[in-house]
Amino acid sequence: MKIDIRMNLVAKRVELKTMRDTPDISNLYKCSSYVQAFMLCFEAEQVREAFFRYDNLDMSSLDMQDVKRTLKGDHLTRAIGRICGKGGKIKFMIENATKTRIVVAGNKIHFVGTHDAIKIAKDSVCRLIMGSPAAKIASRLRTITARASERF
């Protein structure tokens, strides 16, 4: 990418700037997005592969309290469990169906993917938070991916 990067310890910031031999100015945006995703606990290799391969990737976050205000204590823990599923199956199912990456960090859920894919993944996660069964979400995702494959 040929981008200069440094950590400013006084201001507690990561600073990026282009160099003379930077081939494309959009590399600065890609690197900035990569650093943001890394700071949101995404795995470095997954995010690097995604950001440098595709041009139109987006990041988004969702607070579980915004979806359902009454989530506290055990209810919050159960909602997180519904999103992750046993052994991470539900989360991986949503990621694979929508071609996004998801990180569940406390009450925050972070998404990386295309805008449309994030919208579908957010909808699925919101339905899980509200208490919808995982099997129903799985069938919805199958329908959505079947429609998407028909279009292309």
PDB file of N, CA and C in Angstrom, residues 1-4 17-29 31:
ATOM      1  N   MET A   1       0.819  -1.202   0.000  1.00  0.00           N
ATOM      2  CA  MET A   1       0.000   0.000   0.000  1.00  0.00           C
ATOM      3  C   MET A   1       0.860   1.263   0.000  1.00  0.00           C
ATOM      4  N   LYS A   2       2.045   1.157   0.533  1.00  0.00           N
ATOM      5  CA  LYS A   2       2.994   2.278   0.591  1.00  0.00           C
ATOM      6  C   LYS A   2       2.390   3.488   1.308  1.00  0.00           C
ATOM      7  N   ILE A   3       1.944   3.238   2.551  1.00  0.00           N
ATOM      8  CA  ILE A   3       1.384   4.271   3.419  1.00  0.00           C
ATOM      9  C   ILE A   3       2.262   4.352   4.660  1.00  0.00           C
ATOM     10  N   ASP A   4       2.563   5.555   5.088  1.00  0.00           N
ATOM     11  CA  ASP A   4       3.324   5.778   6.315  1.00  0.00           C
ATOM     12  C   ASP A   4       2.379   5.666   7.504  1.00  0.00           C
ATOM     13  N   LYS A  17      -0.303   8.556   6.617  1.00  0.00           N
ATOM     14  CA  LYS A  17      -0.118   9.557   5.565  1.00  0.00           C
ATOM     15  C   LYS A  17       0.476   8.891   4.334  1.00  0.00           C
ATOM     16  N   THR A  18       0.185   9.502   3.192  1.00  0.00           N
ATOM     17  CA  THR A  18       0.685   8.946   1.944  1.00  0.00           C
ATOM     18  C   THR A  18       2.164   9.275   1.799  1.00  0.00           C
ATOM     19  N   MET A  19       2.830   8.471   1.000  1.00  0.00           N
ATOM     20  CA  MET A  19       4.238   8.712   0.683  1.00  0.00           C
ATOM     21  C   MET A  19       4.324   9.188  -0.758  1.00  0.00           C
ATOM     22  N   ARG A  20       5.491   9.542  -1.199  1.00  0.00           N
ATOM     23  CA  ARG A  20       5.655  10.017  -2.580  1.00  0.00           C
ATOM     24  C   ARG A  20       5.325   8.933  -3.593  1.00  0.00           C
ATOM     25  N   ASP A  21       5.651   7.692  -3.238  1.00  0.00           N
ATOM     26  CA  ASP A  21       5.431   6.608  -4.198  1.00  0.00           C
ATOM     27  C   ASP A  21       4.162   5.809  -3.912  1.00  0.00           C
ATOM     28  N   THR A  22       3.174   6.384  -3.216  1.00  0.00           N
ATOM     29  CA  THR A  22       1.885   5.731  -3.009  1.00  0.00           C
ATOM     30  C   THR A  22       1.154   5.686  -4.345  1.00  0.00           C
ATOM     31  N   PRO A  23       0.803   4.487  -4.824  1.00  0.00           N
ATOM     32  CA  PRO A  23       0.219   4.393  -6.166  1.00  0.00           C
ATOM     33  C   PRO A  23      -1.184   4.992  -6.283  1.00  0.00           C
ATOM     34  N   ASP A  24      -1.986   4.901  -5.233  1.00  0.00           N
ATOM     35  CA  ASP A  24      -3.372   5.354  -5.307  1.00  0.00           C
ATOM     36  C   ASP A  24      -3.755   6.005  -3.987  1.00  0.00           C
ATOM     37  N   ILE A  25      -4.404   7.149  -4.040  1.00  0.00           N
ATOM     38  CA  ILE A  25      -4.785   7.872  -2.826  1.00  0.00           C
ATOM     39  C   ILE A  25      -5.853   7.107  -2.026  1.00  0.00           C
ATOM     40  N   SER A  26      -6.617   6.225  -2.689  1.00  0.00           N
ATOM     41  CA  SER A  26      -7.641   5.449  -1.986  1.00  0.00           C
ATOM     42  C   SER A  26      -7.026   4.431  -1.020  1.00  0.00           C
ATOM     43  N   ASN A  27      -5.735   4.165  -1.181  1.00  0.00           N
ATOM     44  CA  ASN A  27      -5.048   3.270  -0.248  1.00  0.00           C
ATOM     45  C   ASN A  27      -5.074   3.830   1.169  1.00  0.00           C
ATOM     46  N   LEU A  28      -5.078   5.152   1.293  1.00  0.00           N
ATOM     47  CA  LEU A  28      -5.131   5.787   2.610  1.00  0.00           C
ATOM     48  C   LEU A  28      -6.451   5.443   3.309  1.00  0.00           C
ATOM     49  N   TYR A  29      -7.550   5.491   2.585  1.00  0.00           N
ATOM     50  CA  TYR A  29      -8.852   5.134   3.156  1.00  0.00           C
ATOM     51  C   TYR A  29      -8.894   3.665   3.537  1.00  0.00           C
ATOM     52  N   CYS A  31      -6.396   1.695   4.336  1.00  0.00           N
ATOM     53  CA  CYS A  31      -5.563   1.466   5.521  1.00  0.00           C
ATOM     54  C   CYS A  31      -6.235   2.010   6.778  1.00  0.00           C
TER      55      CYS A  31
END
